[in-house]
Coordinates of C-alpha atoms and ligand atoms in Angstrom, one line a residue:
M13 CA 129.5 137.7 188.8
D14 CA 127.9 134.9 190.9
S15 CA 128.8 131.3 190.6
D16 CA 125.8 130.6 188.3
S17 CA 126.7 133.3 185.8
S18 CA 127.9 132.5 182.4
P19 CA 130.1 134.4 179.8
W20 CA 126.9 135.5 178.1
D21 CA 125.3 137.0 181.2
D22 CA 126.4 140.6 180.5
A23 CA 123.2 141.1 178.4
L24 CA 120.7 143.5 180.0
T25 CA 122.7 144.1 183.1
R26 CA 121.6 147.7 183.5
S27 CA 118.2 147.8 185.3
A28 CA 117.0 150.7 183.0
D29 CA 117.7 148.5 179.9
L30 CA 116.0 145.6 181.5
R31 CA 112.9 147.7 182.4
R32 CA 112.7 148.9 178.8
F33 CA 113.1 145.4 177.5
R34 CA 110.3 144.1 179.6
L35 CA 108.0 147.0 178.7
A36 CA 108.7 146.6 175.0
A37 CA 107.9 142.8 175.2
L38 CA 104.6 143.3 177.1
K39 CA 103.5 146.1 174.9
W40 CA 104.1 144.0 171.8
Y41 CA 102.3 141.0 173.5
D42 CA 99.2 143.2 174.3
R43 CA 98.9 144.0 170.6
H44 CA 100.2 140.8 168.9
G45 CA 100.0 137.9 171.4
R46 CA 98.4 134.7 170.1
K47 CA 94.8 134.2 171.1
L48 CA 94.9 130.5 172.0
P49 CA 92.1 128.6 173.8
W50 CA 94.2 128.0 176.9
R51 CA 95.2 131.7 177.2
F52 CA 91.8 132.9 178.5
T53 CA 92.1 131.2 181.8
A54 CA 94.3 131.0 184.9
D55 CA 93.0 127.5 185.6
P56 CA 96.2 125.4 186.3
Y57 CA 94.5 122.3 185.0
R58 CA 93.8 123.7 181.6
I59 CA 97.3 125.3 181.4
W60 CA 98.9 122.0 182.5
L61 CA 96.9 120.1 179.9
S62 CA 97.8 122.5 177.1
E63 CA 101.5 122.6 178.0
I64 CA 101.8 118.8 178.1
M65 CA 100.0 118.5 174.7
L66 CA 102.3 121.2 173.2
Q67 CA 105.5 119.3 174.0
Q68 CA 106.9 118.3 170.6
T69 CA 103.6 119.2 169.0
T70 CA 102.4 122.2 167.0
V71 CA 99.7 124.6 168.3
A72 CA 97.5 123.8 165.3
A73 CA 97.6 120.0 166.0
V74 CA 96.9 120.5 169.7
V75 CA 93.8 122.8 169.6
P76 CA 91.2 120.1 168.6
Y77 CA 92.8 117.5 171.1
F78 CA 92.7 120.1 173.9
E79 CA 89.0 120.8 173.3
R80 CA 88.1 117.1 173.1
F81 CA 90.1 116.2 176.2
L82 CA 88.5 119.0 178.2
A83 CA 85.0 117.9 177.1
A84 CA 85.8 114.4 178.3
F85 CA 87.6 115.3 181.5
P86 CA 86.5 118.8 182.6
T87 CA 88.5 118.5 185.9
V88 CA 91.7 116.9 187.1
R89 CA 89.6 114.6 189.3
E90 CA 87.6 113.3 186.4
L91 CA 90.9 112.6 184.5
A92 CA 92.3 110.8 187.5
E93 CA 89.2 108.6 187.8
S94 CA 89.2 107.7 184.1
D95 CA 90.4 104.4 182.8
I96 CA 93.8 104.8 181.2
D97 CA 92.6 103.2 177.9
R98 CA 90.1 106.1 177.5
V99 CA 92.9 108.6 178.1
L100 CA 95.1 106.9 175.6
R101 CA 92.3 106.6 173.0
L102 CA 91.7 110.4 173.3
W103 CA 95.4 111.0 173.0
E104 CA 95.7 108.9 169.9
G105 CA 97.3 110.7 167.0
L106 CA 99.2 113.2 169.1
G107 CA 102.2 110.8 169.6
Y108 CA 104.7 110.6 172.4
Y109 CA 102.2 108.5 174.4
S110 CA 104.2 108.6 177.6
R111 CA 102.8 112.1 178.0
A112 CA 99.3 110.7 178.3
R113 CA 100.3 108.0 180.7
N114 CA 102.2 110.6 182.9
L115 CA 99.2 113.0 182.7
H116 CA 97.0 110.2 184.2
K117 CA 99.6 109.5 186.8
A118 CA 100.0 113.1 187.7
A119 CA 96.3 113.7 188.0
N120 CA 96.1 110.8 190.5
Q121 CA 99.1 112.3 192.4
I122 CA 97.4 115.7 192.5
C123 CA 94.2 114.2 193.9
R124 CA 96.1 111.9 196.4
E125 CA 98.7 114.4 197.7
H126 CA 97.2 117.8 197.0
N127 CA 93.5 117.2 197.5
G128 CA 92.8 117.8 193.8
E129 CA 94.5 121.3 193.8
F130 CA 97.6 122.1 191.8
P131 CA 100.4 123.3 194.0
A132 CA 101.3 127.0 193.5
N133 CA 105.0 126.3 193.6
A134 CA 107.4 125.5 190.7
E135 CA 109.4 122.9 192.7
Q136 CA 106.3 120.9 193.7
L137 CA 104.9 121.2 190.2
N138 CA 108.3 119.9 188.9
A139 CA 107.8 116.8 191.1
L140 CA 104.7 115.7 189.2
P141 CA 105.2 112.9 186.6
G142 CA 105.9 114.4 183.1
V143 CA 106.3 117.9 184.4
G144 CA 109.8 119.2 183.7
R145 CA 111.5 122.4 184.5
Y146 CA 109.9 124.3 181.6
T147 CA 106.3 123.0 182.2
A148 CA 106.6 123.8 186.0
G149 CA 107.7 127.3 185.1
A150 CA 104.9 127.7 182.6
I151 CA 102.2 126.6 185.0
A152 CA 103.7 128.6 187.9
S153 CA 103.8 131.8 185.8
F154 CA 100.7 131.5 183.6
A155 CA 98.4 130.2 186.4
F156 CA 99.8 131.7 189.5
N157 CA 101.7 134.7 188.1
L158 CA 104.9 133.6 189.8
P159 CA 108.2 134.9 188.4
A160 CA 109.4 131.4 187.2
P161 CA 111.7 131.2 184.2
I162 CA 110.9 129.2 181.1
V163 CA 113.0 127.9 178.2
E164 CA 111.3 125.9 175.5
A165 CA 111.9 125.6 171.7
N166 CA 110.8 129.2 170.8
T167 CA 112.4 130.9 173.8
E168 CA 115.5 128.9 173.4
R169 CA 116.0 130.3 169.9
L170 CA 115.0 133.9 170.9
Y171 CA 117.2 134.0 174.0
A172 CA 120.2 132.4 172.1
R173 CA 120.0 135.2 169.6
L174 CA 119.4 138.0 172.2
L175 CA 122.5 136.7 174.0
G176 CA 124.5 136.1 170.8
L177 CA 125.1 132.6 172.2
S178 CA 127.9 130.9 170.2
V179 CA 127.8 127.4 171.9
D180 CA 125.4 124.6 171.1
V181 CA 122.0 125.5 172.8
K182 CA 121.6 121.9 173.9
S183 CA 125.0 121.7 175.6
S184 CA 125.1 122.1 179.4
A185 CA 126.9 125.4 179.0
G186 CA 124.2 126.6 176.5
Q187 CA 121.3 125.5 178.7
K188 CA 122.9 127.1 181.8
A189 CA 123.3 130.4 179.9
L190 CA 119.7 130.3 178.6
W191 CA 118.1 129.4 182.0
S192 CA 120.2 132.0 183.8
F193 CA 119.0 134.6 181.3
A194 CA 115.4 133.5 181.5
G195 CA 115.5 133.8 185.3
R196 CA 117.0 137.3 185.2
I197 CA 114.6 138.8 182.7
V198 CA 111.2 137.5 184.0
P199 CA 109.5 140.3 186.0
D200 CA 107.7 140.0 189.3
T201 CA 104.5 141.5 187.8
R202 CA 102.8 140.1 184.8
S203 CA 105.2 137.2 184.9
G204 CA 102.9 134.9 182.9
D205 CA 102.2 137.5 180.2
F206 CA 105.9 138.2 179.9
N207 CA 106.8 134.5 179.5
Q208 CA 104.0 134.1 176.9
A209 CA 105.3 137.2 175.1
M210 CA 108.7 135.6 174.9
M211 CA 107.2 132.4 173.5
D212 CA 105.1 134.3 170.9
L213 CA 108.0 136.5 169.8
G214 CA 110.0 133.3 169.3
A215 CA 107.2 131.6 167.4
N216 CA 106.1 134.5 165.2
V217 CA 109.0 137.1 164.9
C218 CA 112.2 135.4 165.8
T219 CA 111.4 132.5 163.5
P220 CA 114.0 129.7 162.7
Q221 CA 114.4 131.0 159.1
N222 CA 114.3 134.6 158.2
P223 CA 113.5 136.2 161.5
R224 CA 111.5 139.4 161.1
C225 CA 114.1 141.7 162.9
S226 CA 112.6 144.9 161.5
E227 CA 109.4 144.2 163.4
C228 CA 111.0 142.9 166.5
P229 CA 110.5 145.1 169.6
L230 CA 113.7 143.6 171.1
S231 CA 116.1 144.3 168.2
R232 CA 117.9 147.1 170.1
C233 CA 119.3 144.7 172.6
C234 CA 119.8 141.7 170.4
K235 CA 123.4 140.7 170.0
A236 CA 122.7 138.4 167.0
F237 CA 121.0 141.3 165.2
G238 CA 123.7 143.7 166.2
S239 CA 126.4 141.5 164.7
G240 CA 124.3 140.1 161.7
R241 CA 124.5 136.5 163.0
Q242 CA 120.8 135.7 163.1
G243 CA 121.4 132.9 160.5
E244 CA 124.2 131.3 162.6
I245 CA 122.4 131.3 165.9
P246 CA 121.1 129.1 167.6
V247 CA 124.1 126.8 167.2
R248 CA 123.2 123.1 167.1
K249 CA 125.3 120.0 166.7
A250 CA 124.9 118.1 163.5
R251 CA 121.7 116.0 163.3
T252 CA 122.0 112.2 163.7
P253 CA 121.6 110.6 160.2
V254 CA 118.3 108.9 159.4
T255 CA 118.2 105.1 159.7
E256 CA 116.0 102.9 157.6
I257 CA 114.4 99.9 159.4
D258 CA 111.9 97.2 158.4
E259 CA 109.0 96.0 160.6
V260 CA 106.2 93.5 160.3
A261 CA 102.8 93.6 162.0
I262 CA 101.1 90.2 161.9
V263 CA 97.3 90.5 161.9
L264 CA 96.0 87.1 163.2
I265 CA 92.4 86.6 162.3
D266 CA 90.2 83.8 163.7
R267 CA 86.5 83.6 163.8
H268 CA 86.2 87.2 162.6
Q269 CA 88.3 88.4 165.5
V270 CA 91.8 89.9 165.5
L271 CA 94.4 89.2 168.1
M272 CA 95.9 92.2 169.8
R273 CA 98.5 92.6 172.4
R274 CA 99.1 95.4 174.9
R275 CA 102.6 96.9 174.5
T276 CA 104.8 96.5 177.6
S277 CA 106.3 99.3 179.7
S278 CA 109.7 98.7 178.1
E279 CA 108.4 99.2 174.6
R280 CA 107.7 102.3 172.5
W281 CA 103.9 103.2 172.7
A282 CA 103.8 101.4 176.1
G283 CA 100.3 100.6 177.3
M284 CA 98.8 101.0 173.8
W285 CA 97.3 98.0 172.0
D286 CA 99.0 96.8 168.9
F287 CA 99.2 93.9 166.4
P288 CA 102.1 91.5 167.1
R289 CA 104.8 93.7 165.6
F290 CA 108.6 93.5 165.5
E291 CA 111.6 94.6 163.5
L292 CA 112.8 92.4 160.7
T293 CA 116.3 91.4 160.0
P294 CA 117.4 92.0 156.4
E295 CA 117.3 88.2 155.9
D296 CA 113.7 87.8 157.2
R297 CA 112.6 90.9 155.2
D298 CA 113.9 89.4 152.0
L299 CA 112.4 86.0 152.8
L300 CA 109.0 87.6 153.6
D301 CA 109.0 89.8 150.5
K302 CA 109.9 86.9 148.3
R303 CA 106.9 85.0 149.6
L304 CA 104.5 87.9 149.3
L305 CA 105.6 88.7 145.7
Q306 CA 105.2 85.0 144.7
T307 CA 101.7 84.9 146.1
P308 CA 98.9 85.4 143.5
R309 CA 96.3 88.0 144.4
A310 CA 92.6 87.3 144.4
G311 CA 90.7 88.9 141.5
S312 CA 93.7 90.6 139.9
G313 CA 94.3 87.9 137.3
K314 CA 98.0 88.4 137.6
S315 CA 100.6 88.9 140.3
K316 CA 101.7 92.5 141.0
N317 CA 105.3 93.1 141.4
S318 CA 104.9 94.9 144.7
T319 CA 104.0 94.2 148.4
R320 CA 102.0 97.5 148.3
T321 CA 98.9 95.7 147.1
K322 CA 95.8 96.0 149.2
S323 CA 94.1 93.0 147.5
L324 CA 93.6 89.6 149.1
F325 CA 95.6 86.6 148.2
E326 CA 94.2 83.6 146.6
R327 CA 94.3 80.5 148.7
A328 CA 97.9 79.7 147.9
E329 CA 98.8 77.9 151.1
I330 CA 101.7 80.3 151.7
T331 CA 102.8 80.8 155.3
L332 CA 105.2 83.1 157.1
P333 CA 109.0 82.2 157.1
R334 CA 109.9 80.1 160.1
S335 CA 111.7 82.8 162.1
I336 CA 108.8 85.2 161.7
L337 CA 106.4 82.5 162.8
E338 CA 108.6 81.9 165.9
Q339 CA 108.8 85.6 166.8
T340 CA 105.1 85.9 166.4
G341 CA 104.5 82.9 168.6
S342 CA 106.9 84.2 171.3
L343 CA 105.0 87.5 171.4
V344 CA 101.4 86.2 171.5
N345 CA 101.7 82.4 172.0
V346 CA 99.6 81.7 168.9
E347 CA 100.7 80.0 165.7
A348 CA 100.0 81.9 162.5
G349 CA 98.7 79.8 159.6
Q350 CA 98.2 80.8 155.9
I351 CA 98.9 84.3 154.7
L352 CA 95.6 85.9 153.6
A353 CA 96.6 89.5 152.6
A354 CA 99.4 92.0 152.9
T355 CA 100.2 95.6 152.4
Q356 CA 102.9 98.0 153.6
F357 CA 103.1 101.5 155.1
R358 CA 105.9 104.0 155.6
Y359 CA 106.3 106.1 158.7
A360 CA 108.9 108.1 160.6
V361 CA 109.8 108.0 164.3
T362 CA 112.5 110.3 165.6
R363 CA 115.5 109.4 163.4
Y364 CA 114.0 106.2 162.0
R365 CA 112.3 105.8 158.7
V366 CA 110.2 102.6 159.0
T367 CA 108.7 100.4 156.3
L368 CA 106.0 98.4 158.0
R369 CA 104.6 95.3 156.3
A370 CA 101.2 94.3 157.6
V371 CA 100.4 90.6 156.9
V372 CA 97.0 89.1 157.6
C373 CA 97.2 85.4 158.6
S374 CA 94.8 82.7 159.6
V375 CA 95.4 80.9 162.9
D376 CA 96.6 77.3 163.2
Q377 CA 96.6 76.9 166.9
R378 CA 95.5 78.9 169.8
T379 CA 96.6 78.2 173.4
A380 CA 93.7 80.1 174.8
H381 CA 90.6 81.9 173.5
G382 CA 89.9 85.1 175.2
R383 CA 92.2 87.3 177.1
V384 CA 95.6 86.1 178.2
D385 CA 97.1 88.3 180.8
S386 CA 100.1 86.8 182.5
G387 CA 103.4 88.6 183.1
S388 CA 104.5 90.4 180.0
L389 CA 101.8 88.6 177.9
D390 CA 98.6 90.7 177.7
T391 CA 96.6 89.7 174.7
D392 CA 93.0 89.6 173.7
W393 CA 90.7 89.0 170.6
F394 CA 88.6 91.8 169.2
S395 CA 86.3 92.1 166.2
A396 CA 87.8 94.4 163.5
Q397 CA 85.1 97.0 164.2
H398 CA 85.9 96.9 167.9
L399 CA 89.5 98.0 167.2
D400 CA 88.0 101.5 166.8
H401 CA 87.6 101.7 170.6
L402 CA 91.2 100.6 171.5
P403 CA 94.0 103.1 171.9
L404 CA 96.5 102.4 169.1
S405 CA 99.5 104.2 167.7
Q406 CA 99.0 106.1 164.5
T407 CA 100.5 103.3 162.4
G408 CA 98.5 100.8 164.4
R409 CA 95.4 102.7 163.5
R410 CA 96.3 102.7 159.8
V411 CA 96.7 98.9 159.9
A412 CA 93.4 98.6 161.9
D413 CA 91.6 100.7 159.3
W414 CA 93.0 98.6 156.5
V415 CA 92.0 95.4 158.3
A416 CA 88.5 96.7 159.0
G417 CA 88.1 97.5 155.3
L418 CA 89.4 94.0 154.3
T419 CA 87.1 92.1 156.6
M420 CA 84.1 93.9 154.9
Q421 CA 85.1 92.4 151.5
P422 CA 83.2 89.3 150.4
K423 CA 86.5 87.9 149.1
Y424 CA 87.8 87.9 152.7
Q425 CA 85.0 85.6 153.7
R426 CA 85.8 83.2 150.8
S427 CA 89.5 83.2 151.7
Q428 CA 88.8 81.6 155.1
P429 CA 89.6 77.9 155.2
E430 CA 86.5 76.1 153.9
N431 CA 86.7 73.1 156.2
S432 CA 87.5 75.0 159.3
N433 CA 85.0 75.2 162.2
E434 CA 86.6 78.5 163.1
A435 CA 85.6 80.2 159.9
T436 CA 82.0 80.8 160.9
Ligands
LIG650 FE1 115.3 137.6 166.8 FE2 115.9 139.5 165.1 FE3 114.5 140.0 167.3 FE4 117.1 139.4 167.4 S1 116.2 141.2 166.4 S2 115.4 138.7 168.8 S3 117.2 137.9 165.8 S4 113.8 138.7 165.6

């Protein structure tokens, strides 16, 4: 046993068993492999694009994005030369936006350091921004047919069951055993097909719940099946409990324009545009909710006992609580005035469940009209309709769509300050 071996490495040690295992997997793949748009090519650009999109995202969600992206950027050079905002806008809705930023950076690196050609080498691929060990192995094997191992969500489960792995698959011992196994089973020929067969078996046969062992071509050498432990493997540590948080997005409207800020590199959704948005303390949340609930709604005839309303407020001269005003000012250097409308959305990010209040406010003072781009402050004013062209997070888009709908309402026009020059 070499120094890289693990206690689970005794699976498929006989070369005849390994040969049969590979043949069974490839035979199954030829009949049952998934026919995906990025499977009909050995073009590393398309394979790379699909693999980055598939990280943390389902195949069904990726297909339309993949096709749109390729239509916009048919080559790695066109992607590299594109404006990052266009890349982010096309990525919008897929989530995990660092993938799009890294895609753009990696495209530039490929053009700069490799003359626009993908390196046919897993180590060099691994050196590209956003390309981890799995993605490097996938590109190397799918595009260049190199015997590079892969371990991702589907193969992780499949290999853990084949090995009968009884440690947490995410632990360093678990990862070591899985990568070691993946490296040993990948053949020198049809390496890409073999790796895709493993992924498809994991996705369609060795499913998380109720794996279809009776249809599995690998059941003869599966330790979990042999010992009836399919339901116990893969072993994972307990999930982190969900945390509820409250946020507010302040929609500052002035002269039919909305103030937006670009999120900084240290924030979630870095590089995307957003409304001034921040987390609320329980005290600020209660203060804000109290004001919103007290505020009469235009046209409703009575106050609704909920901030979920999408109607506009009457001119009630209600403003944001002081601490929320200050936080808004520190983000965008603009002072919010009267509250004009509010609603709320719910969304989930990783282990957080977020209640986002969106509050439309007029503007009392403005330090600059036009774009402010200095240090961490990068803000600009846009018409509600122009927001359609900006890259926003999914929740940012929901707020933007709501704002666009509001600004079309005649009541919105009436709710602007009557004596203000800025309300034209
Ligand atoms: Fe998965 Fe069952 Fe096949 Fe084992 S036999 S690899 S548990 S589907």
